[in-house]
Amino acid sequence: MLLLDGKKVSDYELSKLEIEINKIKQSGGRVPHLAAVLVGNNPASVAYVNSKIKACARIGLTSSLVSLPETISEIELTQKINELNDDASLDGYIVQLPLPKHINEQFILDKIAPEKDVDGFHPVNIGRMTLSLPCYLPATPMGIIKILEYYKIETEGKHCVVVGRSHIVGTPISILLSRNEYPGNCTVTIAHSKTTDLKSICRQADILIVALGRPEFIDDSYIKEGCVVIDVGINRVEDTSTKGYKIVGDVNFTSVKNKCSAITPVPGGVGPMTIISLLENTLRANLKQIY
Ligand code: GUN
């Protein structure tokens, strides 16, 4: 079994980005700048945003954090979005999700200028992705693509089953893997909460991508011998360690490890890859390579 090491791929991608950023600096260009909008102080969102800002510093991008109160209204947040759209000093920005319940997420995402939408969540970027036009790809799907590429996993003609149809993982990765390019050219099935007999569908997969949000749900009875397993889950479960918890995926690693041909571990698989596209998209925005 081949362990698909996301940390290794992420370090490789970061060093490539660092070289491009150094070139900008050496030629006297403006250093790419990413802004992150954080509404409220949901602990997971604070941790994610901090890790994005830290990653910027690591490769020499500048960044700023726009912290807004939990009680901000939809109109006030829209005004802030308009300001960021007009701010020529920043190349791209993200609005960390989830937003508080009183704010309509899609309404806000639709207000982000597509050319600054480095998360790739705007309908224009998702539409362009579907048509294989230049666009910003969303973080987790692009991370998965880079892992498949790095390890030269054969995808053409393979049956890929994606479990989960979220807008940020399941739907975009199913589109990417069905496109006429490498990695892609898969026959894709999307399974979701209304799917009947999930197990028999998963057992047909040559490549199984699981983004379900249920700790260790997929065991060896769900997979075909030799399947490539991509585990997108990041679940906190209680344990007896000093921290009191551990992080597990949606796949039961111990159960499937001797049946699959390759697998992303959790932690250390897809997780470390999810920041790469954000940094790469910010660089592309600065160099005007997409729009
Ligand atoms: N919340 C969970 N994942 C993401 C992401 O990739 N981008 C943003 N903005 N929010 C998220």
PDB file of C-alpha atoms and ligand atoms in Angstrom:
ATOM      1  CA  MET A   1       0.000   0.000   0.000  1.00  0.00           C
ATOM      2  CA  LEU A   2       1.260   3.441  -0.962  1.00  0.00           C
ATOM      3  CA  LEU A   3       0.839   6.164   1.643  1.00  0.00           C
ATOM      4  CA  LEU A   4      -0.134   9.415  -0.107  1.00  0.00           C
ATOM      5  CA  ASP A   5       1.838  11.864   2.042  1.00  0.00           C
ATOM      6  CA  GLY A   6       0.136  15.266   1.895  1.00  0.00           C
ATOM      7  CA  LYS A   7       2.817  16.902   4.019  1.00  0.00           C
ATOM      8  CA  LYS A   8       5.488  15.915   1.499  1.00  0.00           C
ATOM      9  CA  VAL A   9       3.427  17.145  -1.481  1.00  0.00           C
ATOM     10  CA  SER A  10       2.552  20.357   0.348  1.00  0.00           C
ATOM     11  CA  ASP A  11       6.241  21.080   1.157  1.00  0.00           C
ATOM     12  CA  TYR A  12       7.092  20.477  -2.520  1.00  0.00           C
ATOM     13  CA  GLU A  13       4.339  22.848  -3.721  1.00  0.00           C
ATOM     14  CA  LEU A  14       5.253  25.494  -1.121  1.00  0.00           C
ATOM     15  CA  SER A  15       8.875  25.525  -2.257  1.00  0.00           C
ATOM     16  CA  LYS A  16       7.771  26.035  -5.887  1.00  0.00           C
ATOM     17  CA  LEU A  17       5.553  28.953  -4.844  1.00  0.00           C
ATOM     18  CA  GLU A  18       8.366  30.449  -2.761  1.00  0.00           C
ATOM     19  CA  ILE A  19      10.622  30.517  -5.830  1.00  0.00           C
ATOM     20  CA  GLU A  20       7.962  32.401  -7.840  1.00  0.00           C
ATOM     21  CA  ILE A  21       7.437  34.893  -5.024  1.00  0.00           C
ATOM     22  CA  ASN A  22      11.178  35.504  -4.722  1.00  0.00           C
ATOM     23  CA  LYS A  23      11.260  36.259  -8.455  1.00  0.00           C
ATOM     24  CA  ILE A  24       8.568  38.933  -7.972  1.00  0.00           C
ATOM     25  CA  LYS A  25      10.577  40.443  -5.105  1.00  0.00           C
ATOM     26  CA  GLN A  26      13.838  40.385  -7.054  1.00  0.00           C
ATOM     27  CA  SER A  27      12.228  42.124 -10.005  1.00  0.00           C
ATOM     28  CA  GLY A  28      10.884  44.848  -7.694  1.00  0.00           C
ATOM     29  CA  GLY A  29       7.247  43.814  -8.111  1.00  0.00           C
ATOM     30  CA  ARG A  30       4.554  44.191  -5.457  1.00  0.00           C
ATOM     31  CA  VAL A  31       4.439  41.219  -3.076  1.00  0.00           C
ATOM     32  CA  PRO A  32       1.101  39.317  -3.340  1.00  0.00           C
ATOM     33  CA  HIS A  33      -1.293  40.143  -0.531  1.00  0.00           C
ATOM     34  CA  LEU A  34      -4.098  37.938   0.848  1.00  0.00           C
ATOM     35  CA  ALA A  35      -6.795  39.167   3.231  1.00  0.00           C
ATOM     36  CA  ALA A  36      -8.906  36.849   5.376  1.00  0.00           C
ATOM     37  CA  VAL A  37     -12.293  37.928   6.715  1.00  0.00           C
ATOM     38  CA  LEU A  38     -13.240  36.274   9.983  1.00  0.00           C
ATOM     39  CA  VAL A  39     -16.723  36.906  11.383  1.00  0.00           C
ATOM     40  CA  GLY A  40     -17.083  36.019  15.096  1.00  0.00           C
ATOM     41  CA  ASN A  41     -14.704  33.690  16.914  1.00  0.00           C
ATOM     42  CA  ASN A  42     -15.677  30.120  16.136  1.00  0.00           C
ATOM     43  CA  PRO A  43     -12.563  28.253  17.457  1.00  0.00           C
ATOM     44  CA  ALA A  44     -12.178  26.035  14.355  1.00  0.00           C
ATOM     45  CA  SER A  45     -12.459  29.055  12.019  1.00  0.00           C
ATOM     46  CA  VAL A  46      -9.929  31.035  14.103  1.00  0.00           C
ATOM     47  CA  ALA A  47      -7.512  28.100  13.873  1.00  0.00           C
ATOM     48  CA  TYR A  48      -7.998  27.736  10.096  1.00  0.00           C
ATOM     49  CA  VAL A  49      -7.548  31.455   9.428  1.00  0.00           C
ATOM     50  CA  ASN A  50      -4.428  31.587  11.610  1.00  0.00           C
ATOM     51  CA  SER A  51      -2.910  28.663   9.742  1.00  0.00           C
ATOM     52  CA  LYS A  52      -3.611  30.408   6.407  1.00  0.00           C
ATOM     53  CA  ILE A  53      -1.896  33.581   7.621  1.00  0.00           C
ATOM     54  CA  LYS A  54       1.052  31.586   8.942  1.00  0.00           C
ATOM     55  CA  ALA A  55       1.410  29.819   5.583  1.00  0.00           C
ATOM     56  CA  CYS A  56       1.517  33.216   3.810  1.00  0.00           C
ATOM     57  CA  ALA A  57       4.394  34.325   6.044  1.00  0.00           C
ATOM     58  CA  ARG A  58       6.242  31.053   5.467  1.00  0.00           C
ATOM     59  CA  ILE A  59       6.524  31.626   1.723  1.00  0.00           C
ATOM     60  CA  GLY A  60       6.836  35.406   1.794  1.00  0.00           C
ATOM     61  CA  LEU A  61       3.293  36.552   0.962  1.00  0.00           C
ATOM     62  CA  THR A  62       1.865  39.416   2.969  1.00  0.00           C
ATOM     63  CA  SER A  63      -1.558  39.042   4.557  1.00  0.00           C
ATOM     64  CA  SER A  64      -4.083  40.803   6.735  1.00  0.00           C
ATOM     65  CA  LEU A  65      -6.823  39.586   9.030  1.00  0.00           C
ATOM     66  CA  VAL A  66     -10.161  41.424   8.938  1.00  0.00           C
ATOM     67  CA  SER A  67     -11.872  40.459  12.198  1.00  0.00           C
ATOM     68  CA  LEU A  68     -15.544  41.368  12.390  1.00  0.00           C
ATOM     69  CA  PRO A  69     -18.040  40.924  15.248  1.00  0.00           C
ATOM     70  CA  GLU A  70     -20.449  37.943  15.286  1.00  0.00           C
ATOM     71  CA  THR A  71     -23.337  40.457  15.390  1.00  0.00           C
ATOM     72  CA  ILE A  72     -22.435  42.188  12.101  1.00  0.00           C
ATOM     73  CA  SER A  73     -25.452  42.543   9.794  1.00  0.00           C
ATOM     74  CA  GLU A  74     -25.618  41.207   6.262  1.00  0.00           C
ATOM     75  CA  ILE A  75     -25.657  44.776   4.928  1.00  0.00           C
ATOM     76  CA  GLU A  76     -22.598  45.801   6.956  1.00  0.00           C
ATOM     77  CA  LEU A  77     -20.720  42.715   5.820  1.00  0.00           C
ATOM     78  CA  THR A  78     -21.672  43.457   2.210  1.00  0.00           C
ATOM     79  CA  GLN A  79     -20.242  46.978   2.634  1.00  0.00           C
ATOM     80  CA  LYS A  80     -16.979  45.472   3.893  1.00  0.00           C
ATOM     81  CA  ILE A  81     -16.922  43.105   0.896  1.00  0.00           C
ATOM     82  CA  ASN A  82     -17.378  46.069  -1.472  1.00  0.00           C
ATOM     83  CA  GLU A  83     -14.431  47.838   0.211  1.00  0.00           C
ATOM     84  CA  LEU A  84     -12.229  44.752  -0.225  1.00  0.00           C
ATOM     85  CA  ASN A  85     -13.287  44.434  -3.868  1.00  0.00           C
ATOM     86  CA  ASP A  86     -12.134  48.038  -4.443  1.00  0.00           C
ATOM     87  CA  ASP A  87      -8.907  47.782  -2.422  1.00  0.00           C
ATOM     88  CA  ALA A  88      -6.084  47.740  -4.977  1.00  0.00           C
ATOM     89  CA  SER A  89      -3.499  46.832  -2.306  1.00  0.00           C
ATOM     90  CA  LEU A  90      -4.834  43.287  -1.976  1.00  0.00           C
ATOM     91  CA  ASP A  91      -4.782  40.648  -4.671  1.00  0.00           C
ATOM     92  CA  GLY A  92      -7.323  38.289  -3.221  1.00  0.00           C
ATOM     93  CA  TYR A  93      -9.348  37.571  -0.105  1.00  0.00           C
ATOM     94  CA  ILE A  94     -11.443  34.892   1.517  1.00  0.00           C
ATOM     95  CA  VAL A  95     -14.467  34.995   3.791  1.00  0.00           C
ATOM     96  CA  GLN A  96     -14.011  32.161   6.255  1.00  0.00           C
ATOM     97  CA  LEU A  97     -17.050  29.866   6.464  1.00  0.00           C
ATOM     98  CA  PRO A  98     -19.310  29.102   8.202  1.00  0.00           C
ATOM     99  CA  LEU A  99     -20.846  32.556   8.716  1.00  0.00           C
ATOM    100  CA  PRO A 100     -23.236  33.216  11.619  1.00  0.00           C
ATOM    101  CA  LYS A 101     -26.756  31.847  11.052  1.00  0.00           C
ATOM    102  CA  HIS A 102     -28.355  35.276  10.429  1.00  0.00           C
ATOM    103  CA  ILE A 103     -26.153  35.811   7.344  1.00  0.00           C
ATOM    104  CA  ASN A 104     -26.933  34.145   4.020  1.00  0.00           C
ATOM    105  CA  GLU A 105     -23.597  32.653   2.954  1.00  0.00           C
ATOM    106  CA  GLN A 106     -24.341  32.384  -0.747  1.00  0.00           C
ATOM    107  CA  PHE A 107     -25.566  36.006  -0.823  1.00  0.00           C
ATOM    108  CA  ILE A 108     -22.186  37.105   0.585  1.00  0.00           C
ATOM    109  CA  LEU A 109     -20.086  34.793  -1.616  1.00  0.00           C
ATOM    110  CA  ASP A 110     -21.896  36.160  -4.684  1.00  0.00           C
ATOM    111  CA  LYS A 111     -20.714  39.685  -3.764  1.00  0.00           C
ATOM    112  CA  ILE A 112     -17.000  38.796  -3.865  1.00  0.00           C
ATOM    113  CA  ALA A 113     -15.413  40.033  -7.105  1.00  0.00           C
ATOM    114  CA  PRO A 114     -14.608  36.820  -9.085  1.00  0.00           C
ATOM    115  CA  GLU A 115     -11.073  38.083  -9.836  1.00  0.00           C
ATOM    116  CA  LYS A 116     -10.394  38.367  -6.066  1.00  0.00           C
ATOM    117  CA  ASP A 117     -12.199  35.139  -5.110  1.00  0.00           C
ATOM    118  CA  VAL A 118      -9.086  33.096  -4.306  1.00  0.00           C
ATOM    119  CA  ASP A 119     -11.256  30.475  -2.550  1.00  0.00           C
ATOM    120  CA  GLY A 120     -12.890  29.741  -5.917  1.00  0.00           C
ATOM    121  CA  PHE A 121     -16.394  29.771  -4.397  1.00  0.00           C
ATOM    122  CA  HIS A 122     -18.015  32.421  -6.628  1.00  0.00           C
ATOM    123  CA  PRO A 123     -20.476  31.016  -9.233  1.00  0.00           C
ATOM    124  CA  VAL A 124     -18.325  32.582 -11.981  1.00  0.00           C
ATOM    125  CA  ASN A 125     -15.268  30.591 -10.856  1.00  0.00           C
ATOM    126  CA  ILE A 126     -17.301  27.390 -10.419  1.00  0.00           C
ATOM    127  CA  GLY A 127     -18.828  27.884 -13.889  1.00  0.00           C
ATOM    128  CA  ARG A 128     -15.422  28.523 -15.444  1.00  0.00           C
ATOM    129  CA  MET A 129     -14.031  25.442 -13.702  1.00  0.00           C
ATOM    130  CA  THR A 130     -16.876  23.376 -15.199  1.00  0.00           C
ATOM    131  CA  LEU A 131     -16.007  24.687 -18.673  1.00  0.00           C
ATOM    132  CA  SER A 132     -12.235  24.110 -18.163  1.00  0.00           C
ATOM    133  CA  LEU A 133     -11.589  27.859 -18.481  1.00  0.00           C
ATOM    134  CA  PRO A 134      -8.882  29.629 -16.445  1.00  0.00           C
ATOM    135  CA  CYS A 135     -10.251  30.171 -12.918  1.00  0.00           C
ATOM    136  CA  TYR A 136      -9.431  29.932  -9.244  1.00  0.00           C
ATOM    137  CA  LEU A 137      -9.923  26.329  -8.122  1.00  0.00           C
ATOM    138  CA  PRO A 138     -11.244  25.675  -4.603  1.00  0.00           C
ATOM    139  CA  ALA A 139      -8.725  24.597  -1.966  1.00  0.00           C
ATOM    140  CA  THR A 140      -9.540  21.019  -1.044  1.00  0.00           C
ATOM    141  CA  PRO A 141     -10.354  19.736  -4.568  1.00  0.00           C
ATOM    142  CA  MET A 142      -7.173  21.330  -5.928  1.00  0.00           C
ATOM    143  CA  GLY A 143      -5.217  19.717  -3.062  1.00  0.00           C
ATOM    144  CA  ILE A 144      -6.597  16.299  -4.041  1.00  0.00           C
ATOM    145  CA  ILE A 145      -5.701  16.901  -7.701  1.00  0.00           C
ATOM    146  CA  LYS A 146      -2.130  17.800  -6.728  1.00  0.00           C
ATOM    147  CA  ILE A 147      -1.762  14.612  -4.652  1.00  0.00           C
ATOM    148  CA  LEU A 148      -2.999  12.468  -7.592  1.00  0.00           C
ATOM    149  CA  GLU A 149      -0.583  14.302  -9.890  1.00  0.00           C
ATOM    150  CA  TYR A 150       2.436  14.043  -7.571  1.00  0.00           C
ATOM    151  CA  TYR A 151       2.005  10.288  -7.135  1.00  0.00           C
ATOM    152  CA  LYS A 152       1.123   9.841 -10.854  1.00  0.00           C
ATOM    153  CA  ILE A 153      -2.100   8.015  -9.992  1.00  0.00           C
ATOM    154  CA  GLU A 154      -3.780   6.776 -13.185  1.00  0.00           C
ATOM    155  CA  THR A 155      -7.240   8.354 -13.490  1.00  0.00           C
ATOM    156  CA  GLU A 156      -8.261   7.960 -17.150  1.00  0.00           C
ATOM    157  CA  GLY A 157     -11.216   5.602 -17.564  1.00  0.00           C
ATOM    158  CA  LYS A 158     -11.320   4.869 -13.834  1.00  0.00           C
ATOM    159  CA  HIS A 159     -14.548   4.812 -11.893  1.00  0.00           C
ATOM    160  CA  CYS A 160     -14.337   7.481  -9.217  1.00  0.00           C
ATOM    161  CA  VAL A 161     -16.963   7.500  -6.480  1.00  0.00           C
ATOM    162  CA  VAL A 162     -17.245  10.740  -4.501  1.00  0.00           C
ATOM    163  CA  VAL A 163     -19.090  10.406  -1.204  1.00  0.00           C
ATOM    164  CA  GLY A 164     -20.563  13.804  -0.276  1.00  0.00           C
ATOM    165  CA  ARG A 165     -21.861  16.615  -2.506  1.00  0.00           C
ATOM    166  CA  SER A 166     -20.842  19.749  -0.565  1.00  0.00           C
ATOM    167  CA  HIS A 167     -20.177  22.896  -2.574  1.00  0.00           C
ATOM    168  CA  ILE A 168     -16.622  23.104  -1.276  1.00  0.00           C
ATOM    169  CA  VAL A 169     -15.449  19.503  -1.765  1.00  0.00           C
ATOM    170  CA  GLY A 170     -17.748  16.843  -3.251  1.00  0.00           C
ATOM    171  CA  THR A 171     -19.334  18.794  -6.098  1.00  0.00           C
ATOM    172  CA  PRO A 172     -16.148  20.516  -7.373  1.00  0.00           C
ATOM    173  CA  ILE A 173     -13.906  17.402  -7.160  1.00  0.00           C
ATOM    174  CA  SER A 174     -16.527  15.425  -9.112  1.00  0.00           C
ATOM    175  CA  ILE A 175     -16.447  18.096 -11.842  1.00  0.00           C
ATOM    176  CA  LEU A 176     -12.637  18.253 -11.900  1.00  0.00           C
ATOM    177  CA  LEU A 177     -12.197  14.489 -12.210  1.00  0.00           C
ATOM    178  CA  SER A 178     -14.689  14.228 -15.050  1.00  0.00           C
ATOM    179  CA  ARG A 179     -12.924  16.914 -17.167  1.00  0.00           C
ATOM    180  CA  ASN A 180     -11.023  15.920 -20.287  1.00  0.00           C
ATOM    181  CA  GLU A 181      -7.489  16.304 -18.873  1.00  0.00           C
ATOM    182  CA  TYR A 182      -5.100  14.714 -16.386  1.00  0.00           C
ATOM    183  CA  PRO A 183      -5.929  14.132 -13.545  1.00  0.00           C
ATOM    184  CA  GLY A 184      -9.440  13.530 -14.842  1.00  0.00           C
ATOM    185  CA  ASN A 185     -11.241  11.574 -17.518  1.00  0.00           C
ATOM    186  CA  CYS A 186     -12.826   9.508 -14.764  1.00  0.00           C
ATOM    187  CA  THR A 187     -16.339   8.130 -14.841  1.00  0.00           C
ATOM    188  CA  VAL A 188     -17.692   9.866 -11.749  1.00  0.00           C
ATOM    189  CA  THR A 189     -20.496   8.858  -9.414  1.00  0.00           C
ATOM    190  CA  ILE A 190     -21.562  11.226  -6.621  1.00  0.00           C
ATOM    191  CA  ALA A 191     -23.099   9.527  -3.604  1.00  0.00           C
ATOM    192  CA  HIS A 192     -24.963  11.550  -0.960  1.00  0.00           C
ATOM    193  CA  SER A 193     -27.392  11.293   1.937  1.00  0.00           C
ATOM    194  CA  LYS A 194     -30.237  10.062  -0.303  1.00  0.00           C
ATOM    195  CA  THR A 195     -28.125   7.403  -2.048  1.00  0.00           C
ATOM    196  CA  THR A 196     -29.476   3.884  -1.604  1.00  0.00           C
ATOM    197  CA  ASP A 197     -26.980   1.075  -0.994  1.00  0.00           C
ATOM    198  CA  LEU A 198     -23.917   3.262  -0.543  1.00  0.00           C
ATOM    199  CA  LYS A 199     -21.787   0.206   0.158  1.00  0.00           C
ATOM    200  CA  SER A 200     -22.351  -1.479  -3.207  1.00  0.00           C
ATOM    201  CA  ILE A 201     -21.630   1.815  -5.027  1.00  0.00           C
ATOM    202  CA  CYS A 202     -18.390   2.402  -3.079  1.00  0.00           C
ATOM    203  CA  ARG A 203     -17.319  -1.175  -3.820  1.00  0.00           C
ATOM    204  CA  GLN A 204     -17.346  -0.344  -7.554  1.00  0.00           C
ATOM    205  CA  ALA A 205     -14.846   2.506  -7.097  1.00  0.00           C
ATOM    206  CA  ASP A 206     -11.303   2.452  -8.478  1.00  0.00           C
ATOM    207  CA  ILE A 207     -10.847   5.791  -6.750  1.00  0.00           C
ATOM    208  CA  LEU A 208     -12.931   6.520  -3.653  1.00  0.00           C
ATOM    209  CA  ILE A 209     -13.089  10.103  -2.359  1.00  0.00           C
ATOM    210  CA  VAL A 210     -14.798  10.427   0.997  1.00  0.00           C
ATOM    211  CA  ALA A 211     -15.992  13.809   2.285  1.00  0.00           C
ATOM    212  CA  LEU A 212     -18.764  12.766   4.578  1.00  0.00           C
ATOM    213  CA  GLY A 213     -17.918  14.174   8.019  1.00  0.00           C
ATOM    214  CA  ARG A 214     -18.525  10.879   9.872  1.00  0.00           C
ATOM    215  CA  PRO A 215     -15.561   9.512  11.854  1.00  0.00           C
ATOM    216  CA  GLU A 216     -14.144   6.228  10.473  1.00  0.00           C
ATOM    217  CA  PHE A 217     -17.418   5.428   8.698  1.00  0.00           C
ATOM    218  CA  ILE A 218     -15.862   3.686   5.671  1.00  0.00           C
ATOM    219  CA  ASP A 219     -14.322   0.313   6.521  1.00  0.00           C
ATOM    220  CA  ASP A 220     -12.936  -2.467   4.326  1.00  0.00           C
ATOM    221  CA  SER A 221     -16.431  -3.735   3.482  1.00  0.00           C
ATOM    222  CA  TYR A 222     -16.928  -0.515   1.421  1.00  0.00           C
ATOM    223  CA  ILE A 223     -13.870  -0.859  -0.774  1.00  0.00           C
ATOM    224  CA  LYS A 224     -12.696  -2.950  -3.679  1.00  0.00           C
ATOM    225  CA  GLU A 225      -9.285  -4.627  -3.532  1.00  0.00           C
ATOM    226  CA  GLY A 226      -6.692  -2.204  -4.990  1.00  0.00           C
ATOM    227  CA  CYS A 227      -8.830   0.955  -4.680  1.00  0.00           C
ATOM    228  CA  VAL A 228      -7.162   4.385  -4.259  1.00  0.00           C
ATOM    229  CA  VAL A 229      -8.708   6.009  -1.174  1.00  0.00           C
ATOM    230  CA  ILE A 230      -8.754   9.773  -0.615  1.00  0.00           C
ATOM    231  CA  ASP A 231      -9.990  10.595   2.880  1.00  0.00           C
ATOM    232  CA  VAL A 232     -11.094  14.227   3.226  1.00  0.00           C
ATOM    233  CA  GLY A 233     -12.583  13.829   6.728  1.00  0.00           C
ATOM    234  CA  ILE A 234     -11.166  15.691   9.706  1.00  0.00           C
ATOM    235  CA  ASN A 235     -13.079  14.585  12.805  1.00  0.00           C
ATOM    236  CA  ARG A 236     -12.229  15.139  16.457  1.00  0.00           C
ATOM    237  CA  VAL A 237     -12.998  12.088  18.582  1.00  0.00           C
ATOM    238  CA  GLU A 238     -12.453  11.674  22.315  1.00  0.00           C
ATOM    239  CA  ASP A 239      -9.598   9.476  23.455  1.00  0.00           C
ATOM    240  CA  THR A 240      -7.482   8.831  26.518  1.00  0.00           C
ATOM    241  CA  SER A 241      -4.486  10.972  25.454  1.00  0.00           C
ATOM    242  CA  THR A 242      -3.471  14.062  27.428  1.00  0.00           C
ATOM    243  CA  LYS A 243      -5.255  16.240  24.855  1.00  0.00           C
ATOM    244  CA  GLY A 244      -8.415  14.215  25.420  1.00  0.00           C
ATOM    245  CA  TYR A 245      -9.074  13.861  21.697  1.00  0.00           C
ATOM    246  CA  LYS A 246      -7.551  12.698  18.446  1.00  0.00           C
ATOM    247  CA  ILE A 247      -8.160  13.536  14.792  1.00  0.00           C
ATOM    248  CA  VAL A 248      -9.513  10.773  12.571  1.00  0.00           C
ATOM    249  CA  GLY A 249     -10.751  10.679   8.984  1.00  0.00           C
ATOM    250  CA  ASP A 250     -14.008   9.442   7.488  1.00  0.00           C
ATOM    251  CA  VAL A 251     -12.203   6.196   6.615  1.00  0.00           C
ATOM    252  CA  ASN A 252     -11.174   3.529   9.110  1.00  0.00           C
ATOM    253  CA  PHE A 253      -7.484   3.474   8.152  1.00  0.00           C
ATOM    254  CA  THR A 254      -6.615   0.291  10.046  1.00  0.00           C
ATOM    255  CA  SER A 255      -9.459  -1.611   8.440  1.00  0.00           C
ATOM    256  CA  VAL A 256      -8.773  -0.572   4.815  1.00  0.00           C
ATOM    257  CA  LYS A 257      -4.972  -0.265   4.761  1.00  0.00           C
ATOM    258  CA  ASN A 258      -4.299  -3.799   3.565  1.00  0.00           C
ATOM    259  CA  LYS A 259      -7.044  -3.774   0.938  1.00  0.00           C
ATOM    260  CA  CYS A 260      -6.413  -0.451  -0.840  1.00  0.00           C
ATOM    261  CA  SER A 261      -3.481   0.244  -3.186  1.00  0.00           C
ATOM    262  CA  ALA A 262      -2.978   3.829  -1.922  1.00  0.00           C
ATOM    263  CA  ILE A 263      -4.494   6.021   0.776  1.00  0.00           C
ATOM    264  CA  THR A 264      -4.207   9.512   2.258  1.00  0.00           C
ATOM    265  CA  PRO A 265      -3.718   9.269   6.038  1.00  0.00           C
ATOM    266  CA  VAL A 266      -5.508  11.524   8.529  1.00  0.00           C
ATOM    267  CA  PRO A 267      -3.825  13.615   9.740  1.00  0.00           C
ATOM    268  CA  GLY A 268      -1.148  14.270   7.102  1.00  0.00           C
ATOM    269  CA  GLY A 269      -3.064  13.526   3.882  1.00  0.00           C
ATOM    270  CA  VAL A 270      -5.467  15.987   2.268  1.00  0.00           C
ATOM    271  CA  GLY A 271      -5.318  18.393   5.260  1.00  0.00           C
ATOM    272  CA  PRO A 272      -1.837  19.897   4.605  1.00  0.00           C
ATOM    273  CA  MET A 273      -2.793  20.390   0.927  1.00  0.00           C
ATOM    274  CA  THR A 274      -5.776  22.644   1.546  1.00  0.00           C
ATOM    275  CA  ILE A 275      -3.749  25.826   1.982  1.00  0.00           C
ATOM    276  CA  ILE A 276      -1.705  25.457  -1.202  1.00  0.00           C
ATOM    277  CA  SER A 277      -4.368  26.541  -3.669  1.00  0.00           C
ATOM    278  CA  LEU A 278      -5.170  29.640  -1.653  1.00  0.00           C
ATOM    279  CA  LEU A 279      -1.541  30.736  -1.823  1.00  0.00           C
ATOM    280  CA  GLU A 280      -1.211  29.753  -5.463  1.00  0.00           C
ATOM    281  CA  ASN A 281      -4.430  31.569  -6.397  1.00  0.00           C
ATOM    282  CA  THR A 282      -3.215  34.720  -4.615  1.00  0.00           C
ATOM    283  CA  LEU A 283       0.032  34.562  -6.573  1.00  0.00           C
ATOM    284  CA  ARG A 284      -1.890  34.030  -9.853  1.00  0.00           C
ATOM    285  CA  ALA A 285      -4.113  37.014  -8.963  1.00  0.00           C
ATOM    286  CA  ASN A 286      -1.048  39.192  -8.386  1.00  0.00           C
ATOM    287  CA  LEU A 287       0.463  38.127 -11.707  1.00  0.00           C
ATOM    288  CA  LYS A 288      -2.920  38.564 -13.458  1.00  0.00           C
ATOM    289  CA  GLN A 289      -2.602  35.037 -14.819  1.00  0.00           C
ATOM    290  CA  ILE A 290      -6.294  34.138 -14.534  1.00  0.00           C
ATOM    291  CA  TYR A 291      -8.225  37.389 -15.134  1.00  0.00           C
TER     292      TYR A 291
HETATM  293  N1  GUN B   1     -14.505  26.663   5.778  1.00  0.00           N
HETATM  294  C1  GUN B   1     -14.112  25.375   5.589  1.00  0.00           C
HETATM  295  N2  GUN B   1     -13.298  25.262   4.525  1.00  0.00           N
HETATM  296  C2  GUN B   1     -13.166  26.512   4.009  1.00  0.00           C
HETATM  297  C3  GUN B   1     -12.452  27.030   2.909  1.00  0.00           C
HETATM  298  O1  GUN B   1     -11.780  26.328   2.151  1.00  0.00           O
HETATM  299  N3  GUN B   1     -12.569  28.375   2.712  1.00  0.00           N
HETATM  300  C4  GUN B   1     -13.328  29.163   3.518  1.00  0.00           C
HETATM  301  N4  GUN B   1     -13.392  30.467   3.232  1.00  0.00           N
HETATM  302  N5  GUN B   1     -14.012  28.711   4.547  1.00  0.00           N
HETATM  303  C5  GUN B   1     -13.930  27.383   4.793  1.00  0.00           C
END
